[in-house]
Coordinates of C-alpha atoms in Angstrom, one line a residue:
X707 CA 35.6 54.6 -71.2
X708 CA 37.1 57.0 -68.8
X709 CA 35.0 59.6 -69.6
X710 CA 31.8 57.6 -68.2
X711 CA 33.4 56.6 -65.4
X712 CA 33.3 53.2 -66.3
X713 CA 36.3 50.5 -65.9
X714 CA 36.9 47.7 -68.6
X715 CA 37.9 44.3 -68.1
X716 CA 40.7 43.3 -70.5
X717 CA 38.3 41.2 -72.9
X718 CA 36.4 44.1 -73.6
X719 CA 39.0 46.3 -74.4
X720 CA 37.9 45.4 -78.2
X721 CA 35.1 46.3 -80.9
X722 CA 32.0 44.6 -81.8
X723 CA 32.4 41.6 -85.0
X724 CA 29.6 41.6 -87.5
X725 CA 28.8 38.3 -89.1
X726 CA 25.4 37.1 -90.4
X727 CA 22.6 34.4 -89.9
X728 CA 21.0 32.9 -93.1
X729 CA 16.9 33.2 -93.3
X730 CA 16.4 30.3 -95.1
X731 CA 12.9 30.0 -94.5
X732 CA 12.9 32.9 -97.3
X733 CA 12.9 32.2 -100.7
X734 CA 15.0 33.4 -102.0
X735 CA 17.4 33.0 -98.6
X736 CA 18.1 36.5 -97.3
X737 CA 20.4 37.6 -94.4
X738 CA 20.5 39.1 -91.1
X739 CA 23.4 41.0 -90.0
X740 CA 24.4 41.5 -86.3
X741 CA 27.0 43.1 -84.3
X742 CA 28.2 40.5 -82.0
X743 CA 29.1 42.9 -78.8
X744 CA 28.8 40.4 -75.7
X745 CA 32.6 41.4 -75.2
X746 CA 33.5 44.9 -76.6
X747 CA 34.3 48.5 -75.0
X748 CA 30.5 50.0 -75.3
X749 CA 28.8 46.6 -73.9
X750 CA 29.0 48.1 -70.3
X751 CA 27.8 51.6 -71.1
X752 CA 25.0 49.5 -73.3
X753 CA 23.7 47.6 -70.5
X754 CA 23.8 50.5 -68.7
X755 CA 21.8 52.5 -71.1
X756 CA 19.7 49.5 -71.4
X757 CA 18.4 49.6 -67.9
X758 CA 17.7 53.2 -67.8
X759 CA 15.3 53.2 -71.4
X760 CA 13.7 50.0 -69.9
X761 CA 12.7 52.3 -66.6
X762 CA 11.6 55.1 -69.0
X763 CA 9.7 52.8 -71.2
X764 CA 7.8 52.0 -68.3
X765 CA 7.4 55.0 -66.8
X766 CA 5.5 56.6 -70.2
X767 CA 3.5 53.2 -70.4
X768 CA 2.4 53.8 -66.7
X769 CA 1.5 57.7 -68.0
X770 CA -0.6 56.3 -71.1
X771 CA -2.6 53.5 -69.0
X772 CA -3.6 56.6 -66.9
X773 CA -4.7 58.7 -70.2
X774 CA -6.6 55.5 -71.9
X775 CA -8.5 55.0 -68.5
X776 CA -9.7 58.7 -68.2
X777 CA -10.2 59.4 -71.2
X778 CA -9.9 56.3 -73.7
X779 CA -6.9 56.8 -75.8
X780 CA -4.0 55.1 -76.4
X781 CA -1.4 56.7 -76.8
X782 CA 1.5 53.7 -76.0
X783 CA 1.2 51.2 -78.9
X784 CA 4.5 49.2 -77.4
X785 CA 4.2 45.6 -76.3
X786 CA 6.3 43.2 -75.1
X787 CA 4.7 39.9 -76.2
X788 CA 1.3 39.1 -77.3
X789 CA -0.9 38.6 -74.1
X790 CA -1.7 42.0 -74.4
X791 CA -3.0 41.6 -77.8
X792 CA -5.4 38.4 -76.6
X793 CA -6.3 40.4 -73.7
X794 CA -7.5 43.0 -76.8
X795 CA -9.0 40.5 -78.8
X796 CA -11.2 39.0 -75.2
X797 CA -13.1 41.9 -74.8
X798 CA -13.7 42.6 -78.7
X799 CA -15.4 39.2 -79.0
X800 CA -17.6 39.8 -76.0
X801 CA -19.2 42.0 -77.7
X802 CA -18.8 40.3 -81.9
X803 CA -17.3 43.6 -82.0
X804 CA -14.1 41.8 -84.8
X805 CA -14.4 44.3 -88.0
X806 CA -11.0 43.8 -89.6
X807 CA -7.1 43.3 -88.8
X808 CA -4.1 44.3 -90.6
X809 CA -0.4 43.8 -89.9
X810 CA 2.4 46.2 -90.6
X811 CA 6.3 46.0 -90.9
X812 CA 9.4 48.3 -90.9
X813 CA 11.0 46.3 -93.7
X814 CA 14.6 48.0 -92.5
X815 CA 14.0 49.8 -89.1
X816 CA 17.5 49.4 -87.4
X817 CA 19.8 50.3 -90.3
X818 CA 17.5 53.3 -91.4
X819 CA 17.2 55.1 -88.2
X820 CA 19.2 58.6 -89.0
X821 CA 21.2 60.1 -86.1
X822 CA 20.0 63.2 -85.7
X823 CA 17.0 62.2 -85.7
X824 CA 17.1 59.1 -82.7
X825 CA 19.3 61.8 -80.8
X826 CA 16.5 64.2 -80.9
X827 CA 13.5 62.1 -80.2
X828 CA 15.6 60.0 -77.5
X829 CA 16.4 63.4 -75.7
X830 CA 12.7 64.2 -75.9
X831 CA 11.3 61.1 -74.6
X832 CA 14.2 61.1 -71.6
X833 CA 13.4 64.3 -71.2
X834 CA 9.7 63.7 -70.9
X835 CA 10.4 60.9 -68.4
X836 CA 12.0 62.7 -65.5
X837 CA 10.7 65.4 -63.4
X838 CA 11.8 68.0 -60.6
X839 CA 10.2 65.8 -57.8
X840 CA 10.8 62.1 -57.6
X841 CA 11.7 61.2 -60.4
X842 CA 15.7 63.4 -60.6
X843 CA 17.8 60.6 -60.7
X844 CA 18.4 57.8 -62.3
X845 CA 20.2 54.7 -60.0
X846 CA 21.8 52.1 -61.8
X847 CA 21.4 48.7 -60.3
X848 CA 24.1 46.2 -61.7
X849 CA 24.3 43.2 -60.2
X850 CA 20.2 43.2 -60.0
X851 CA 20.2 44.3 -63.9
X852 CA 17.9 47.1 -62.8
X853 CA 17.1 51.2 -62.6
X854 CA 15.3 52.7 -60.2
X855 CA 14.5 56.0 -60.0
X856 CA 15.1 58.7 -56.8
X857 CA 14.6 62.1 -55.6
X858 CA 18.5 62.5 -54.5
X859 CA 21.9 61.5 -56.4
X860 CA 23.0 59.2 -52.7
X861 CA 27.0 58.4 -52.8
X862 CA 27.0 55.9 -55.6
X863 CA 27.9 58.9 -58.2
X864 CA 29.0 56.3 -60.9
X865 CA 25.9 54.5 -60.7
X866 CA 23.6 57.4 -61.0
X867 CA 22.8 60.2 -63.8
X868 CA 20.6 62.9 -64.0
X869 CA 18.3 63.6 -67.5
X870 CA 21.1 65.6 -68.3
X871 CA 23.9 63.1 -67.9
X872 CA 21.7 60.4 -69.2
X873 CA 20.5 61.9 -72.7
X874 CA 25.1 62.6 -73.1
X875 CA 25.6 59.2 -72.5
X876 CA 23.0 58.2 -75.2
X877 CA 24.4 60.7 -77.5
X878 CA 27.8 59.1 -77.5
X879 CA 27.3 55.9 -77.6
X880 CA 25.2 56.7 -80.9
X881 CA 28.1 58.5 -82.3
X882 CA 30.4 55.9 -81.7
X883 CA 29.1 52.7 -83.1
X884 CA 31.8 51.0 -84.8
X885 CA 32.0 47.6 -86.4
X886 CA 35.0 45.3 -87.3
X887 CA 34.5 43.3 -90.5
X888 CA 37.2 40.9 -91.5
X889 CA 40.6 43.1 -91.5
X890 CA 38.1 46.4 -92.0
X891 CA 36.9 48.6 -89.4
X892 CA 33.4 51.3 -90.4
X893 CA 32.2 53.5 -88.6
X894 CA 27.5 53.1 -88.7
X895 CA 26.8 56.9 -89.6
X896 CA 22.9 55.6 -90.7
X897 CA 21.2 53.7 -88.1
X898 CA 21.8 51.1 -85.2
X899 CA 23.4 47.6 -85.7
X900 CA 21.4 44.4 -83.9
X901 CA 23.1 43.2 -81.3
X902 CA 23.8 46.2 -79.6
X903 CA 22.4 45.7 -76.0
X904 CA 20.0 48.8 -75.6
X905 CA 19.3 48.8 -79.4
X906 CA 15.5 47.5 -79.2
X907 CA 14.7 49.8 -76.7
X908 CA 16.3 52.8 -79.0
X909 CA 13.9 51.5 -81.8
X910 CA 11.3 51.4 -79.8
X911 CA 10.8 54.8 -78.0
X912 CA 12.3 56.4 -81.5
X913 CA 8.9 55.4 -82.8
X914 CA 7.0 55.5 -79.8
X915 CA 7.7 59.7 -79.8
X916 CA 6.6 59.8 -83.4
X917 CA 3.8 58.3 -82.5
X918 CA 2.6 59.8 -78.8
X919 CA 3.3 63.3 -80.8
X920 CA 1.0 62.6 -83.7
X921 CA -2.3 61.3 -81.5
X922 CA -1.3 64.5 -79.6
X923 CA -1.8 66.7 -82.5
X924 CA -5.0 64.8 -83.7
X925 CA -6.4 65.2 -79.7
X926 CA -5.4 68.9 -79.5
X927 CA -7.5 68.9 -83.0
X928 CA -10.4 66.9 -81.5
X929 CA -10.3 64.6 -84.2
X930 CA -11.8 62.1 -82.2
X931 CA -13.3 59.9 -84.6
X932 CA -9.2 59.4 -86.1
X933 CA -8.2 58.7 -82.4
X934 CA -10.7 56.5 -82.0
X935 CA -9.5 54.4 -84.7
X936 CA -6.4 54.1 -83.3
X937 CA -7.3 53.0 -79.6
X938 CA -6.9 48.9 -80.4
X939 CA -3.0 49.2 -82.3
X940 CA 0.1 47.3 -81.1
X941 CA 3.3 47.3 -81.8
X942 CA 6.5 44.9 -81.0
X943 CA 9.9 46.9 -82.3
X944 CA 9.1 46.8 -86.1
X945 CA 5.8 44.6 -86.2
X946 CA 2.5 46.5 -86.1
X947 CA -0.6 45.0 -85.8
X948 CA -4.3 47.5 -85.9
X949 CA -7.3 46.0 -85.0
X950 CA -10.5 47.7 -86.1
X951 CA -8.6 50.5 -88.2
X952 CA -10.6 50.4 -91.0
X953 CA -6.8 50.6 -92.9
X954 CA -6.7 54.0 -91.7
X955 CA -3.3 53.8 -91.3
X956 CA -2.7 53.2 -95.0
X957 CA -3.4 56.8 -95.6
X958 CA -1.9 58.3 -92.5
X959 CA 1.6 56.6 -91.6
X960 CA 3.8 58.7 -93.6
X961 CA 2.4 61.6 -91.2
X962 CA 3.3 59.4 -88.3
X963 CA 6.4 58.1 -89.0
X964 CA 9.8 59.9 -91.0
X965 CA 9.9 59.4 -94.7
X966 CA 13.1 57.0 -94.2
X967 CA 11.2 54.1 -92.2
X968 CA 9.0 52.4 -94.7
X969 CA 6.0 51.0 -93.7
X970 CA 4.6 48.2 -95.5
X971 CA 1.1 45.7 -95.0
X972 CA 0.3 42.3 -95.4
X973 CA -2.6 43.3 -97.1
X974 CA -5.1 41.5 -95.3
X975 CA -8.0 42.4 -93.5
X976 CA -9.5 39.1 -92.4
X977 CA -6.7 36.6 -91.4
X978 CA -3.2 37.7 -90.5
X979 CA -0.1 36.9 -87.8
X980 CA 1.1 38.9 -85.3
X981 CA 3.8 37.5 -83.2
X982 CA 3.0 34.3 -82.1
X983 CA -0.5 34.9 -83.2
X984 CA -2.7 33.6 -86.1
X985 CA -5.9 35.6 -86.3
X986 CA -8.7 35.3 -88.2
X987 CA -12.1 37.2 -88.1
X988 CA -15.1 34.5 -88.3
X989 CA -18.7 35.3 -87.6
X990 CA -17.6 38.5 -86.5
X991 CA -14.8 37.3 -83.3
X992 CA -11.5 36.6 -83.6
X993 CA -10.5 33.4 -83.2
X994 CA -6.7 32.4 -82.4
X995 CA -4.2 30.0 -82.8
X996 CA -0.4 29.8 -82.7
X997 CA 1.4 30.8 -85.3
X998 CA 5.2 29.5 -85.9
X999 CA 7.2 30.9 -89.1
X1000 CA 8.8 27.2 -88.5
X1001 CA 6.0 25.2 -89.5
X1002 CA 6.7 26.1 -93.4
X1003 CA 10.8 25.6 -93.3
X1004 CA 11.0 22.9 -95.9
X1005 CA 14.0 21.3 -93.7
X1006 CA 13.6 19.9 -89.9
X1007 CA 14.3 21.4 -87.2
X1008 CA 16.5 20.3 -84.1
X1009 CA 15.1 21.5 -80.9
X1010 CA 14.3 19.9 -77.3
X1011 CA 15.8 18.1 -75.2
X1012 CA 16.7 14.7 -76.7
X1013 CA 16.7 12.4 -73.1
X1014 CA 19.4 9.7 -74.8
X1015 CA 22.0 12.3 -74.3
X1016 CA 23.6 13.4 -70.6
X1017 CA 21.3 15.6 -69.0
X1018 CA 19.0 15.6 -66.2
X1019 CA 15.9 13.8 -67.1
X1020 CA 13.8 15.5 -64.1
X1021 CA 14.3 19.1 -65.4
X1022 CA 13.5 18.1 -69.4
X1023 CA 10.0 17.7 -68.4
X1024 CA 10.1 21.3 -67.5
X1025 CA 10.5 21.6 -71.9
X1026 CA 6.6 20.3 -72.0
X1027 CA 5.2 22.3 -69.8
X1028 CA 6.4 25.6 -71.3
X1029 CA 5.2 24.8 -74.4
X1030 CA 1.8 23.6 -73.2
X1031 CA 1.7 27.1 -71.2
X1032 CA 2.3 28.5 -75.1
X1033 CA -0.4 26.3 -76.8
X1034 CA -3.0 27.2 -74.4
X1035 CA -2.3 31.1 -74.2
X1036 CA -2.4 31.0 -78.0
X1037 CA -5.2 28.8 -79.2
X1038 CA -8.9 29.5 -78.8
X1039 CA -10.2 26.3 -80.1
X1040 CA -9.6 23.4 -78.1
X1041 CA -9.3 21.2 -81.4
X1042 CA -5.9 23.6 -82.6
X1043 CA -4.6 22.6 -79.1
X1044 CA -4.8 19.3 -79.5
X1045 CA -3.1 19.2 -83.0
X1046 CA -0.3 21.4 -81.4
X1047 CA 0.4 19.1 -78.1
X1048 CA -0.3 16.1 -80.1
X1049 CA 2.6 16.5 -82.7
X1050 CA 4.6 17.6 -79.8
X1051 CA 3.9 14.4 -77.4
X1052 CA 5.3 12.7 -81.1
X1053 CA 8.0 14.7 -81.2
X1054 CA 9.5 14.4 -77.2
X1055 CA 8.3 10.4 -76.8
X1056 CA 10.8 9.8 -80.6
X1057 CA 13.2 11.6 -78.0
X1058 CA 13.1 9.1 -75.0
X1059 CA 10.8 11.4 -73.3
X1060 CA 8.4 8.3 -71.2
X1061 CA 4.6 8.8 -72.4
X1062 CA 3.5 8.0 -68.5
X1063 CA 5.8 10.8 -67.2
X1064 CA 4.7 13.1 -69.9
X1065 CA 0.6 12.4 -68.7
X1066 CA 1.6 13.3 -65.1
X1067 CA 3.4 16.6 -66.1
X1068 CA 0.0 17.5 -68.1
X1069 CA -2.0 16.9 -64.8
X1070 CA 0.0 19.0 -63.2
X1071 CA 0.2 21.5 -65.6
X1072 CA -3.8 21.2 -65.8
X1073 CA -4.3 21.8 -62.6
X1074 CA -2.1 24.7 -62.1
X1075 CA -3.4 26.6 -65.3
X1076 CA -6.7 25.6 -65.3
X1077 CA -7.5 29.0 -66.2
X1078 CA -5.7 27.8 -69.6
X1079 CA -7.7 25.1 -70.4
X1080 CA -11.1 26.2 -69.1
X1081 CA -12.3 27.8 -71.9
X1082 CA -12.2 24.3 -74.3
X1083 CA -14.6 22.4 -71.4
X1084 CA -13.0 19.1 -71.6
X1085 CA -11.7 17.4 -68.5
X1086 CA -7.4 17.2 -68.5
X1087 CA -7.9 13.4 -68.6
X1088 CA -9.8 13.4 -71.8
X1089 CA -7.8 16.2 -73.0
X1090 CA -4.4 14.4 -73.0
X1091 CA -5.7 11.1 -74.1
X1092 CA -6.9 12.9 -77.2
X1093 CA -3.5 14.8 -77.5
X1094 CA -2.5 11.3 -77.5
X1095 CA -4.5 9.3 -80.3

């Protein structure tokens, strides 16, 4: 890694492994391949990458946040959990405004990807990014796991690139993804293997320049009514969720996005998931509740703390609250909340976890997000002792 002026440590003078994980929520069971690189030669230049994208990513999402306030298009679909999406779905149902709701997948986004192609886009959107003013530089932050950008290179030349510097770096590390499998070594000539540190943020602008370009095209065309359409869409990596699209993307997202990422839909226009999400349209809102691809394994699932076991009891509690926080966020109707927390409380008290210590952490979970639990009305006493029947 001379070349990038980047020093290995012995353990990483070595090439990713691939292995698998079984799906066996799927029926059949299917598999998911990853590249395990957490000690290889590319993992520093990765991270490094990693930081810079996650700086560009936020620098066009600051741009599009300026163009949707002044003139009410959105033009950054990218999302990095699903607050954003209730934030959405709040101000539709002030106004019954819920029409329909569809949900779209890249079925095989990381291993379809060509080359030339996430070269080119990933230059353009780098490209896009920087500017002859404050934004020339790029400094790498290490030990803070940060970027920041800067008007001047400074004396940390190792730690900083310029667009043109940054887009070679990107360029190489895309040329040289190689896997060891078993005794066999191959070299991925057609998309990016999972694992890879900066991979998800390579996904992501790849289809976030297909997509900025084409609402673009259609606002240079005035097509303002297709634009419109398209203000309320979301999109984590591969999953794609439109609200109030009227299925216009059915007909439109081979013009968005390159013949070799298909696009499929869930088909439905009235219920669907998205993320954590279950959403379903009903006297025309959309109502909420959490959705967990768990809850329909046919086998049980080991997680939490188990209190029996040698570990601090004090910082277990912490387990509750988290998921309470998650419960809340995600479900508009206090009576889904209840089911959720109450199969929980089952769960952690069949794990030692004490029932009285378990009502204290609510009441101070209640009062510190109130703004959680205001919208069911119930006082936090009531509240857990019907989590509790």
């Amino acid at each position: 890694m001379s070349k990038h002026n980047i020093k290995l440590e012995d353990d990483q003078k070595r090439l990713p492994f691939l292995y698998w994980i079984p799906k066996m929520h799927k029926t059949p069971s299917k598999q998911r391949y990853i590249a395990a690189s957490h000690s290889c030669s590319t993992k520093p230049l990765s991270k490094m990458i990693t930081y810079c994208l996650k700086l560009i990513q936020q620098t066009h999402t600051n741009y599009c946040k300026t163009i949707a306030k002044n003139r009410g298009y959105n033009r950054m679909w990218i999302v990095d959990n699903s607050i954003k999406v209730l934030e959405e779905l709040r101000k539709f149902n002030d106004d019954n405004l819920a029409k329909n709701i569809r949900t779209y997948d890249f079925s095989t986004l990381y291993t379809s990807i060509p080359h030339k192609d996430l070269k080119k886009e990933i230059a353009w959107v780098i490209s896009e990014s920087f500017n002859n003013d404050t934004r020339r530089f790029i400094h790498i932050d290490v030990w803070n796991k940060g970027a920041r950008w800067s008007k001047t290179r400074g004396k940390e030349e190792n730690l900083v690139w310029n667009k043109d510097e940054l887009i070679g770096h990107v360029k190489w590390l895309i040329d040289n993804i190689y896997v060891v499998c078993g005794d066999s070594l191959f070299k991925q000539d057609i998309g990016i293997p999972m694992g890879t540190d900066c991979a998800p943020f390579l996904a992501n602008l790849f289809l976030y320049a297909f997509e900025y370009k084409w609402l673009l095209k259609k606002l240079e065309d005035k097509d303002f009514d297709t634009l419109n359409k398209f203000k309320h869409c979301f999109r984590y990596i591969d999953d794609l969720l439109c609200l109030n699209n009227d299925q216009l993307m059915e007909s439109v997202m081979t013009d968005i996005y390159p013949k070799e990422l298909a696009l499929t839909s869930d088909n439905a226009d009235f219920q669907s998931h998205y993320l954590d999400l279950d959403i379903m349209i009903r006297d025309d809102k959309f109502h909420t509740k959490l959705f967990d691809k768990r809850d329909a394994f046919n086998f049980q699932i080991v997680n939490f703390p188990d209190l029996s076991g040698n570990i601090p009891n004090k910082h277990s509690y912490g387990v509750f609250v988290s998921q309470l926080i998650r419960y809340a966020r995600c479900c508009g109707d206090v009576t889904d909340f209840i089911d959720r927390t109450k199969t929980l409380i089952d769960k952690l008290t069949k794990q030692n976890f004490l029932l009285g210590q378990l009502r204290r952490v609510f009441e101070r979970f209640a009062e510190t997000h109130y703004e959680l639990l205001f919208k069911y009305s119930v006082p936090s006493s009531t509240l857990f002792d019907s989590c509790c029947c």
